[in-house]
Amino acid sequence: MKDDQNISEFKANDQNIIENKELNIWEALIPLLALVGMLAYNVYVFGDDALSGSNQFILLLGAAVAAIVGFYNKVSYKLMLDEVSESIKSATGAILILLMVGALAGTWLISGIIPSMMYYGLQILNPNIFLAACVIICSITSIATGSSWTTAATVGIALIGIGNALGISLGMTAGAVLSGAYFGDKMSPLSDTTNLTPIMAGGELFSHIKYMTLTTVPTVIITLIVFIIIGFTINTNGVADTSIILEAIDSTFLISGWLFLVPAVLIFLIIKKTPPLVALLIGTLLGGLLAVTTQPEIVKNIAEADSLTFKSAYKGIMNAMTVNTAIETSNSDLNDLFTSGGMSGMLGTVWLIICAVVFGGVMDAIGALSKISKVLLNLATSTFGLFASTVISCLAINVTASDQYLALVVPGKMFKKAYEDRGLAPENLSRTLEDSGTVTSPLIPWNTCGAYHSSVLGVSVFDYFIYAIFNWLSPFMTLLFAAFHIKIKQLKS
């Protein structure tokens, strides 16, 4: 129920987008400015601990400010609550995947899968090329799976461990992982965002992917060059300790290439378009089964049992999936790496996502999201201005709505006709949406993607932000092409 005839809504890809004619741009910006100010002060006070809970409450305060603006503009409490419910519903899949990733990380740790990845990786990956190799490895994995989230949760975790053992900054490694993961995510026909974006722009999937290569390939090449330069200039302290680390891993776990069958099965399932939640569940259960057969001593120790029985095996695996698990080795540096929070370790991130989508839901309900996009659209007086307004709109919604999909859906819906009116092919809009909406989402701590990757990789957004070169460089690249009218595709007459 709407309280006023000036409030309307439309659906786009199952997303409700509210328009409120009574709301002006300054009122729409009040919650955003309040949120940014409160978050800035909160991070100043708490530092890296801000994500432990205080930022979550700040997001709820931001939602309260948005609600006050909504009440002033005749938006009903029921409408706001309904939109919050819809927002939380849209985040359900992400929350369940996040919890399952926690469980998977636990079983893959105790089964020796992650330690085996580290063991072989330490022997193959030279510190000088490690960061560039991370980009390439994650690119291939993400193209094959179509999922940056799955890539980060599998090979990403292993690469973080290898990088740490080599003495490379966790922020650098995480930035390289995400650069590769999001390059692959963008270019994969299996990716949900890659399929969603041309739909919103009115284009075709493979034409969209082909057109994206014009900006995406130069961006990833620059990213690789920068990481190669960094690799040859940084000082690492892990090379001399590699043999000691390898010995510690080998003495704690049964290391075998056969353990990689489980990750191979997971990747195969995702390539075959198995729902990610189902694929992750199967990967988790296979990891648990593998742990019992290959690492019985570890399972027994986690269960705090004298012998491995069905009961103790069940307890050990359930503990690995659900609560904190730590495996001690002869090397103290590895002990921090061989820990997993299980599903419970993801609860803080789940809390953050829920609070973020509450804020996004209220902002949508009062019509602030559509208002901000429309004002940006009206400011576009040239082709470059249109591209720039699209980029700014995607960034603004990634910050305010805290949802990657809304950052594609809202601007896509709002800007589609403007691109058509200027005689621009839909590939221009879909490419710009991906270059600014998809890849920047992990750069925002309270965005669902930023919260997820920070939690899974164990590295704060503030630490990896500058090193996620591909992610923050992509919007600049698309604007550069627009400014110089490079490969701006026109509508066929």
Protein backbone atom coordinates (compact mmCIF):
# COMPACT_ATOMS: atom_id res chain seq x y z
CA MET A 1 0.00 0.00 0.00
CA LYS A 2 1.25 3.46 -0.91
CA ASP A 3 0.19 6.47 1.11
CA ASP A 4 0.49 8.88 -1.80
CA GLN A 5 -0.31 8.90 -5.51
CA ASN A 6 3.17 10.27 -6.21
CA ILE A 7 4.78 6.98 -5.11
CA SER A 8 5.01 4.20 -7.69
CA GLU A 9 7.14 1.16 -8.34
CA PHE A 10 8.28 -1.03 -11.20
CA LYS A 11 9.93 -4.44 -11.33
CA ALA A 12 13.26 -5.23 -12.99
CA ASN A 13 14.65 -8.74 -12.76
CA ASP A 14 12.47 -9.37 -9.68
CA GLN A 15 13.81 -6.21 -8.02
CA ASN A 16 11.29 -3.60 -6.84
CA ILE A 17 12.39 -0.07 -7.66
CA ILE A 18 10.38 2.71 -6.01
CA GLU A 19 9.84 6.16 -7.51
CA ASN A 20 8.68 8.99 -5.25
CA LYS A 21 7.87 12.27 -7.01
CA GLU A 22 7.67 14.19 -3.74
CA LEU A 23 11.27 13.37 -2.79
CA ASN A 24 13.87 15.86 -3.98
CA ILE A 25 17.55 15.09 -4.57
CA TRP A 26 18.75 16.83 -1.42
CA GLU A 27 16.41 14.75 0.71
CA ALA A 28 17.55 11.61 -1.14
CA LEU A 29 21.17 12.47 -0.31
CA ILE A 30 20.59 13.11 3.41
CA PRO A 31 20.75 9.40 4.46
CA LEU A 32 23.77 8.80 2.23
CA LEU A 33 25.70 11.76 3.61
CA ALA A 34 24.71 10.84 7.16
CA LEU A 35 25.84 7.23 6.63
CA VAL A 36 29.19 8.22 5.12
CA GLY A 37 29.85 10.67 7.95
CA MET A 38 28.92 8.19 10.68
CA LEU A 39 30.91 5.38 9.10
CA ALA A 40 33.96 7.61 8.69
CA TYR A 41 33.91 8.58 12.37
CA ASN A 42 33.21 5.02 13.46
CA VAL A 43 36.19 3.68 11.49
CA TYR A 44 38.31 6.49 12.96
CA VAL A 45 37.36 5.38 16.48
CA PHE A 46 37.42 1.59 16.05
CA GLY A 47 39.87 1.10 13.15
CA ASP A 48 39.86 -2.46 11.80
CA ASP A 49 37.53 -3.52 14.63
CA ALA A 50 34.73 -1.41 13.13
CA LEU A 51 33.39 -4.44 11.24
CA SER A 52 33.07 -6.39 14.49
CA GLY A 53 29.70 -4.81 15.16
CA SER A 54 29.75 -1.02 15.33
CA ASN A 55 29.57 -0.54 11.54
CA GLN A 56 26.55 -2.83 11.48
CA PHE A 57 24.74 -0.58 13.94
CA ILE A 58 25.78 2.50 11.97
CA LEU A 59 24.06 1.00 8.92
CA LEU A 60 20.88 0.63 10.96
CA LEU A 61 21.20 4.27 12.07
CA GLY A 62 21.56 5.22 8.41
CA ALA A 63 18.37 3.27 7.70
CA ALA A 64 16.66 5.19 10.53
CA VAL A 65 17.69 8.51 8.95
CA ALA A 66 16.33 7.31 5.60
CA ALA A 67 13.08 6.27 7.31
CA ILE A 68 12.66 9.75 8.82
CA VAL A 69 13.12 11.26 5.36
CA GLY A 70 10.56 8.76 4.08
CA PHE A 71 7.98 9.61 6.73
CA TYR A 72 8.40 13.30 5.87
CA ASN A 73 7.67 12.44 2.24
CA LYS A 74 4.57 10.36 2.99
CA VAL A 75 6.11 6.92 2.64
CA SER A 76 4.36 4.43 4.89
CA TYR A 77 6.10 2.31 7.50
CA LYS A 78 4.55 -0.76 5.88
CA LEU A 79 6.06 0.04 2.48
CA MET A 80 9.50 0.51 4.03
CA LEU A 81 9.19 -2.73 5.96
CA ASP A 82 8.03 -4.56 2.82
CA GLU A 83 11.05 -3.31 0.86
CA VAL A 84 13.40 -4.29 3.69
CA SER A 85 11.83 -7.76 3.62
CA GLU A 86 12.36 -7.95 -0.15
CA SER A 87 15.97 -6.82 0.25
CA ILE A 88 16.66 -9.43 2.92
CA LYS A 89 14.95 -12.04 0.75
CA SER A 90 17.24 -11.13 -2.16
CA ALA A 91 20.26 -11.59 0.12
CA THR A 92 19.14 -15.03 1.33
CA GLY A 93 21.15 -16.86 -1.30
CA ALA A 94 24.30 -14.88 -0.48
CA ILE A 95 23.88 -15.56 3.25
CA LEU A 96 23.40 -19.30 2.75
CA ILE A 97 26.38 -19.47 0.40
CA LEU A 98 28.48 -17.59 2.93
CA LEU A 99 27.57 -20.06 5.68
CA MET A 100 28.28 -23.01 3.38
CA VAL A 101 31.65 -21.53 2.43
CA GLY A 102 32.51 -21.47 6.14
CA ALA A 103 31.63 -25.14 6.40
CA LEU A 104 33.58 -25.97 3.23
CA ALA A 105 36.68 -24.17 4.46
CA GLY A 106 36.55 -26.25 7.65
CA THR A 107 36.34 -29.64 5.95
CA TRP A 108 38.85 -28.70 3.26
CA LEU A 109 41.29 -27.72 6.00
CA ILE A 110 41.05 -30.92 8.06
CA SER A 111 40.98 -33.12 4.94
CA GLY A 112 44.32 -31.68 3.78
CA ILE A 113 42.98 -30.10 0.58
CA ILE A 114 44.00 -26.55 1.48
CA PRO A 115 47.33 -27.64 3.03
CA SER A 116 48.07 -29.66 -0.15
CA MET A 117 47.33 -26.61 -2.30
CA MET A 118 49.78 -24.65 -0.16
CA TYR A 119 52.37 -27.43 -0.20
CA TYR A 120 52.52 -27.71 -3.98
CA GLY A 121 52.02 -24.00 -4.49
CA LEU A 122 55.04 -23.15 -2.36
CA GLN A 123 57.19 -25.35 -4.58
CA ILE A 124 55.88 -23.96 -7.85
CA LEU A 125 55.19 -20.27 -7.24
CA ASN A 126 58.24 -18.02 -7.10
CA PRO A 127 57.74 -14.90 -4.94
CA ASN A 128 58.69 -12.64 -7.88
CA ILE A 129 55.84 -13.88 -10.06
CA PHE A 130 53.45 -14.94 -7.30
CA LEU A 131 51.09 -11.94 -7.48
CA ALA A 132 50.81 -12.07 -11.28
CA ALA A 133 50.27 -15.85 -11.04
CA CYS A 134 47.44 -15.25 -8.55
CA VAL A 135 45.70 -13.03 -11.11
CA ILE A 136 46.05 -15.64 -13.86
CA ILE A 137 45.06 -18.63 -11.70
CA CYS A 138 41.98 -16.87 -10.32
CA SER A 139 41.03 -15.57 -13.79
CA ILE A 140 41.01 -19.09 -15.22
CA THR A 141 39.09 -20.49 -12.25
CA SER A 142 36.51 -17.71 -12.34
CA ILE A 143 35.97 -18.01 -16.10
CA ALA A 144 35.45 -21.76 -15.67
CA THR A 145 33.05 -21.42 -12.73
CA GLY A 146 31.47 -18.05 -13.50
CA SER A 147 31.76 -17.13 -9.85
CA SER A 148 34.17 -14.75 -8.13
CA TRP A 149 32.76 -15.92 -4.79
CA THR A 150 33.59 -19.58 -5.43
CA THR A 151 37.04 -18.63 -6.72
CA ALA A 152 37.83 -16.65 -3.57
CA ALA A 153 36.51 -19.40 -1.32
CA THR A 154 38.62 -22.13 -2.93
CA VAL A 155 41.86 -21.22 -4.69
CA GLY A 156 41.75 -17.75 -3.12
CA ILE A 157 42.05 -19.11 0.40
CA ALA A 158 44.93 -21.37 -0.65
CA LEU A 159 46.77 -18.50 -2.37
CA ILE A 160 46.38 -16.33 0.72
CA GLY A 161 48.10 -19.06 2.73
CA ILE A 162 50.89 -19.46 0.16
CA GLY A 163 51.46 -15.71 -0.02
CA ASN A 164 51.64 -15.42 3.73
CA ALA A 165 54.16 -18.27 3.87
CA LEU A 166 56.26 -16.49 1.24
CA GLY A 167 56.22 -13.31 3.31
CA ILE A 168 54.01 -11.38 0.90
CA SER A 169 51.49 -8.86 2.25
CA LEU A 170 48.02 -10.33 2.72
CA GLY A 171 46.55 -7.19 1.20
CA MET A 172 48.64 -7.63 -1.95
CA THR A 173 47.65 -11.28 -2.31
CA ALA A 174 43.95 -10.57 -1.71
CA GLY A 175 44.05 -7.73 -4.23
CA ALA A 176 45.60 -10.02 -6.84
CA VAL A 177 43.06 -12.78 -6.08
CA LEU A 178 40.11 -10.41 -6.47
CA SER A 179 41.56 -8.80 -9.60
CA GLY A 180 41.69 -12.21 -11.28
CA ALA A 181 38.40 -13.42 -9.81
CA TYR A 182 36.44 -10.42 -11.08
CA PHE A 183 38.11 -10.43 -14.49
CA GLY A 184 36.96 -14.03 -14.91
CA ASP A 185 33.54 -13.28 -13.43
CA LYS A 186 33.00 -10.50 -15.98
CA MET A 187 34.14 -12.53 -18.97
CA SER A 188 32.42 -15.82 -18.15
CA PRO A 189 29.11 -16.67 -19.88
CA LEU A 190 28.30 -18.68 -16.74
CA SER A 191 28.34 -15.58 -14.50
CA ASP A 192 24.99 -14.34 -13.21
CA THR A 193 26.00 -10.66 -13.49
CA THR A 194 27.29 -11.19 -17.04
CA ASN A 195 23.92 -12.65 -17.98
CA LEU A 196 21.90 -10.06 -16.04
CA THR A 197 23.60 -6.96 -17.45
CA PRO A 198 22.78 -7.35 -21.17
CA ILE A 199 19.19 -8.15 -20.20
CA MET A 200 18.93 -4.83 -18.37
CA ALA A 201 20.56 -2.96 -21.27
CA GLY A 202 18.57 -4.72 -23.99
CA GLY A 203 21.57 -6.46 -25.53
CA GLU A 204 22.74 -10.01 -26.23
CA LEU A 205 25.05 -12.07 -24.02
CA PHE A 206 27.93 -12.94 -26.33
CA SER A 207 27.89 -9.56 -28.03
CA HIS A 208 28.15 -8.04 -24.55
CA ILE A 209 31.12 -10.27 -23.63
CA LYS A 210 32.87 -9.50 -26.92
CA TYR A 211 32.39 -5.75 -26.44
CA MET A 212 33.64 -5.94 -22.84
CA THR A 213 36.99 -7.28 -23.99
CA LEU A 214 37.79 -3.83 -25.42
CA THR A 215 38.11 -2.31 -21.94
CA THR A 216 38.61 -5.42 -19.84
CA VAL A 217 41.65 -6.89 -21.60
CA PRO A 218 43.73 -3.64 -21.42
CA THR A 219 42.76 -3.30 -17.76
CA VAL A 220 43.87 -6.81 -16.83
CA ILE A 221 47.11 -6.40 -18.82
CA ILE A 222 47.93 -3.23 -16.88
CA THR A 223 47.05 -5.08 -13.67
CA LEU A 224 49.45 -7.92 -14.53
CA ILE A 225 52.25 -5.49 -15.42
CA VAL A 226 51.84 -3.66 -12.11
CA PHE A 227 51.90 -6.92 -10.14
CA ILE A 228 54.98 -8.13 -12.02
CA ILE A 229 56.74 -4.86 -11.15
CA ILE A 230 55.65 -5.16 -7.52
CA GLY A 231 56.84 -8.77 -7.44
CA PHE A 232 60.36 -7.81 -8.47
CA THR A 233 60.58 -4.86 -6.08
CA ILE A 234 59.15 -6.20 -2.80
CA ASN A 235 61.33 -7.84 -0.19
CA THR A 236 60.01 -11.23 0.93
CA ASN A 237 61.13 -13.11 4.02
CA GLY A 238 59.51 -16.42 3.28
CA VAL A 239 61.80 -17.92 0.67
CA ALA A 240 64.48 -19.09 3.09
CA ASP A 241 61.86 -20.72 5.33
CA THR A 242 60.10 -22.62 2.56
CA SER A 243 61.78 -25.95 3.28
CA ILE A 244 60.94 -25.68 6.99
CA ILE A 245 57.33 -24.81 6.16
CA LEU A 246 57.05 -27.68 3.68
CA GLU A 247 58.38 -30.10 6.27
CA ALA A 248 55.90 -28.83 8.86
CA ILE A 249 52.98 -29.28 6.46
CA ASP A 250 54.13 -32.73 5.38
CA SER A 251 54.57 -33.93 8.96
CA THR A 252 51.08 -32.76 9.96
CA PHE A 253 48.97 -33.79 6.97
CA LEU A 254 48.91 -36.56 4.42
CA ILE A 255 49.76 -34.56 1.29
CA SER A 256 48.63 -35.98 -2.04
CA GLY A 257 47.59 -34.78 -5.47
CA TRP A 258 44.59 -37.09 -5.20
CA LEU A 259 43.06 -34.65 -2.71
CA PHE A 260 42.50 -32.23 -5.59
CA LEU A 261 39.76 -34.50 -6.89
CA VAL A 262 37.31 -32.78 -4.54
CA PRO A 263 38.01 -29.23 -5.85
CA ALA A 264 37.87 -30.68 -9.38
CA VAL A 265 34.43 -32.14 -8.66
CA LEU A 266 33.26 -28.78 -7.28
CA ILE A 267 34.47 -26.88 -10.35
CA PHE A 268 32.91 -29.50 -12.64
CA LEU A 269 29.55 -29.14 -10.88
CA ILE A 270 29.57 -25.36 -11.23
CA ILE A 271 30.58 -25.56 -14.91
CA LYS A 272 27.59 -27.86 -15.37
CA LYS A 273 25.45 -25.06 -13.88
CA THR A 274 24.73 -26.83 -10.62
CA PRO A 275 23.33 -24.23 -8.19
CA PRO A 276 26.31 -22.87 -6.18
CA LEU A 277 24.70 -23.75 -2.85
CA VAL A 278 24.25 -27.38 -3.92
CA ALA A 279 27.77 -27.56 -5.35
CA LEU A 280 29.27 -26.13 -2.16
CA LEU A 281 27.29 -28.57 0.00
CA ILE A 282 28.58 -31.50 -2.06
CA GLY A 283 32.14 -30.11 -1.83
CA THR A 284 31.77 -29.75 1.93
CA LEU A 285 30.49 -33.29 2.44
CA LEU A 286 33.18 -34.77 0.17
CA GLY A 287 35.78 -32.83 2.16
CA GLY A 288 34.45 -34.31 5.38
CA LEU A 289 34.47 -37.84 3.96
CA LEU A 290 38.01 -37.33 2.71
CA ALA A 291 39.11 -36.09 6.14
CA VAL A 292 38.02 -39.34 7.81
CA THR A 293 39.84 -41.50 5.27
CA THR A 294 43.05 -39.48 4.82
CA GLN A 295 43.52 -37.48 8.04
CA PRO A 296 42.06 -39.71 10.82
CA GLU A 297 44.44 -38.40 13.51
CA ILE A 298 43.44 -34.81 12.85
CA VAL A 299 39.73 -35.67 12.95
CA LYS A 300 40.25 -37.58 16.20
CA ASN A 301 42.10 -34.64 17.79
CA ILE A 302 39.40 -32.17 16.79
CA ALA A 303 36.80 -34.45 18.37
CA GLU A 304 39.01 -34.72 21.49
CA ALA A 305 38.60 -38.50 21.36
CA ASP A 306 40.97 -41.35 22.22
CA SER A 307 40.13 -43.30 19.07
CA LEU A 308 38.38 -42.74 15.78
CA THR A 309 34.90 -44.19 15.92
CA PHE A 310 31.80 -43.26 13.99
CA LYS A 311 30.77 -40.97 16.85
CA SER A 312 34.14 -39.20 17.12
CA ALA A 313 34.41 -38.88 13.31
CA TYR A 314 30.95 -37.31 13.22
CA LYS A 315 31.85 -34.93 16.03
CA GLY A 316 35.17 -33.92 14.46
CA ILE A 317 33.66 -33.18 11.07
CA MET A 318 30.70 -31.30 12.54
CA ASN A 319 33.06 -29.19 14.65
CA ALA A 320 35.17 -28.36 11.58
CA MET A 321 32.06 -27.28 9.67
CA THR A 322 30.42 -25.24 12.40
CA VAL A 323 32.85 -23.84 14.99
CA ASN A 324 36.44 -22.67 15.34
CA THR A 325 39.01 -25.28 14.38
CA ALA A 326 42.76 -24.94 14.86
CA ILE A 327 45.43 -27.44 13.78
CA GLU A 328 48.83 -27.17 15.41
CA THR A 329 52.00 -27.84 13.43
CA SER A 330 55.71 -27.71 14.27
CA ASN A 331 55.86 -24.25 12.67
CA SER A 332 54.22 -21.46 14.67
CA ASP A 333 53.76 -19.32 11.53
CA LEU A 334 51.51 -21.98 10.03
CA ASN A 335 49.28 -22.32 13.06
CA ASP A 336 47.44 -19.09 12.29
CA LEU A 337 46.94 -20.25 8.70
CA PHE A 338 45.57 -23.65 9.63
CA THR A 339 42.56 -22.30 11.47
CA SER A 340 38.96 -22.07 10.35
CA GLY A 341 35.94 -20.45 11.94
CA GLY A 342 33.48 -22.74 10.19
CA MET A 343 29.95 -21.46 9.83
CA SER A 344 30.18 -19.55 13.11
CA GLY A 345 33.11 -17.57 11.72
CA MET A 346 30.79 -16.18 9.04
CA LEU A 347 28.10 -14.90 11.42
CA GLY A 348 29.68 -11.46 11.76
CA THR A 349 29.57 -11.07 8.00
CA VAL A 350 25.98 -12.32 7.87
CA TRP A 351 25.12 -9.67 10.45
CA LEU A 352 26.80 -7.02 8.31
CA ILE A 353 24.95 -8.11 5.15
CA ILE A 354 21.58 -8.04 6.91
CA CYS A 355 22.18 -4.53 8.26
CA ALA A 356 23.43 -3.36 4.85
CA VAL A 357 20.38 -4.63 2.99
CA VAL A 358 18.12 -3.04 5.62
CA PHE A 359 19.66 0.32 4.74
CA GLY A 360 19.38 -0.42 1.01
CA GLY A 361 15.76 -1.52 1.41
CA VAL A 362 14.71 1.68 3.17
CA MET A 363 16.62 3.80 0.62
CA ASP A 364 14.75 2.02 -2.16
CA ALA A 365 11.39 2.33 -0.39
CA ILE A 366 11.62 6.10 -0.01
CA GLY A 367 12.59 6.46 -3.69
CA ALA A 368 16.13 7.68 -3.00
CA LEU A 369 17.86 5.19 -5.29
CA SER A 370 15.81 6.06 -8.36
CA LYS A 371 15.99 9.79 -7.56
CA ILE A 372 19.79 9.77 -7.40
CA SER A 373 20.00 7.88 -10.71
CA LYS A 374 17.54 10.23 -12.44
CA VAL A 375 19.41 13.35 -11.33
CA LEU A 376 22.67 11.90 -12.61
CA LEU A 377 20.93 11.09 -15.89
CA ASN A 378 19.68 14.65 -16.24
CA LEU A 379 23.22 15.95 -15.75
CA ALA A 380 24.41 14.03 -18.82
CA THR A 381 24.58 16.60 -21.62
CA SER A 382 27.05 14.70 -23.82
CA THR A 383 28.00 11.13 -24.68
CA PHE A 384 30.85 11.25 -22.19
CA GLY A 385 28.52 12.76 -19.61
CA LEU A 386 26.12 9.88 -20.13
CA PHE A 387 28.88 7.32 -19.55
CA ALA A 388 30.14 9.25 -16.52
CA SER A 389 26.65 9.49 -15.05
CA THR A 390 26.21 5.73 -15.46
CA VAL A 391 29.50 5.07 -13.66
CA ILE A 392 28.67 7.44 -10.81
CA SER A 393 25.19 5.97 -10.48
CA CYS A 394 26.57 2.42 -10.24
CA LEU A 395 29.11 3.48 -7.61
CA ALA A 396 26.51 5.42 -5.63
CA ILE A 397 24.09 2.48 -5.51
CA ASN A 398 26.89 0.06 -4.63
CA VAL A 399 27.58 2.32 -1.64
CA THR A 400 24.00 3.08 -0.66
CA ALA A 401 22.12 -0.12 -1.49
CA SER A 402 25.08 -2.35 -0.57
CA ASP A 403 24.04 -4.77 -3.30
CA GLN A 404 25.85 -5.60 -6.54
CA TYR A 405 22.69 -6.55 -8.37
CA LEU A 406 20.85 -3.32 -7.60
CA ALA A 407 23.93 -1.44 -8.85
CA LEU A 408 23.30 -3.11 -12.22
CA VAL A 409 19.50 -3.21 -12.25
CA VAL A 410 18.65 0.37 -11.21
CA PRO A 411 21.06 2.25 -13.54
CA GLY A 412 20.37 -0.27 -16.31
CA LYS A 413 16.65 0.44 -16.13
CA MET A 414 17.08 4.20 -15.73
CA PHE A 415 19.69 4.77 -18.46
CA LYS A 416 18.52 2.34 -21.15
CA LYS A 417 16.36 4.84 -23.05
CA ALA A 418 18.96 7.61 -22.78
CA TYR A 419 21.51 5.44 -24.59
CA GLU A 420 18.94 4.59 -27.25
CA ASP A 421 18.04 8.28 -27.73
CA ARG A 422 21.71 9.09 -28.39
CA GLY A 423 21.93 6.33 -30.97
CA LEU A 424 24.21 4.19 -28.80
CA ALA A 425 24.07 0.40 -28.96
CA PRO A 426 23.03 -1.42 -25.76
CA GLU A 427 26.55 -2.91 -25.49
CA ASN A 428 27.78 0.53 -24.40
CA LEU A 429 25.45 0.54 -21.41
CA SER A 430 25.98 -3.12 -20.47
CA ARG A 431 29.77 -2.75 -20.64
CA THR A 432 29.70 0.39 -18.50
CA LEU A 433 27.45 -1.29 -15.94
CA GLU A 434 29.89 -4.19 -15.60
CA ASP A 435 32.97 -1.95 -15.56
CA SER A 436 31.57 0.16 -12.72
CA GLY A 437 28.89 -1.88 -10.95
CA THR A 438 30.11 -5.48 -10.91
CA VAL A 439 33.81 -5.00 -10.20
CA THR A 440 33.64 -2.20 -7.60
CA SER A 441 31.30 -4.05 -5.23
CA PRO A 442 34.15 -5.81 -3.31
CA LEU A 443 35.78 -2.42 -2.66
CA ILE A 444 33.00 -1.34 -0.29
CA PRO A 445 33.23 -2.91 3.20
CA TRP A 446 29.48 -2.96 3.88
CA ASN A 447 28.51 -4.13 0.39
CA THR A 448 27.58 -7.81 0.33
CA CYS A 449 30.57 -8.56 -1.93
CA GLY A 450 33.03 -6.56 0.17
CA ALA A 451 31.80 -8.17 3.37
CA TYR A 452 31.96 -11.65 1.83
CA HIS A 453 35.46 -11.43 0.38
CA SER A 454 36.88 -9.74 3.45
CA SER A 455 35.50 -12.51 5.63
CA VAL A 456 36.45 -15.43 3.38
CA LEU A 457 40.00 -14.22 2.67
CA GLY A 458 40.56 -12.93 6.20
CA VAL A 459 41.78 -9.56 4.89
CA SER A 460 40.00 -6.25 5.51
CA VAL A 461 38.78 -4.22 2.53
CA PHE A 462 41.01 -1.35 3.67
CA ASP A 463 44.06 -3.62 3.39
CA TYR A 464 43.34 -4.99 -0.09
CA PHE A 465 41.59 -1.96 -1.65
CA ILE A 466 44.63 -0.37 -3.29
CA TYR A 467 45.90 -3.74 -4.54
CA ALA A 468 42.59 -4.73 -6.17
CA ILE A 469 43.95 -2.92 -9.20
CA PHE A 470 41.65 -4.44 -11.79
CA ASN A 471 38.58 -3.54 -9.73
CA TRP A 472 39.21 0.18 -9.24
CA LEU A 473 40.93 0.68 -12.60
CA SER A 474 37.98 -0.65 -14.63
CA PRO A 475 35.69 2.42 -14.21
CA PHE A 476 38.54 4.72 -15.26
CA MET A 477 39.21 2.59 -18.34
CA THR A 478 35.59 2.73 -19.50
CA LEU A 479 35.56 6.51 -18.99
CA LEU A 480 38.82 6.83 -20.93
CA PHE A 481 37.28 4.99 -23.89
CA ALA A 482 34.21 7.23 -23.69
CA ALA A 483 36.24 10.45 -23.45
CA PHE A 484 38.21 9.65 -26.60
CA HIS A 485 35.27 7.96 -28.39
CA ILE A 486 37.19 4.70 -28.70
CA LYS A 487 35.01 1.85 -29.98
CA ILE A 488 31.71 3.48 -29.10
CA LYS A 489 29.25 1.24 -30.88
CA GLN A 490 26.32 2.92 -32.61
CA LEU A 491 22.82 1.57 -33.10
CA LYS A 492 22.25 0.06 -36.52
CA SER A 493 19.89 2.21 -38.53
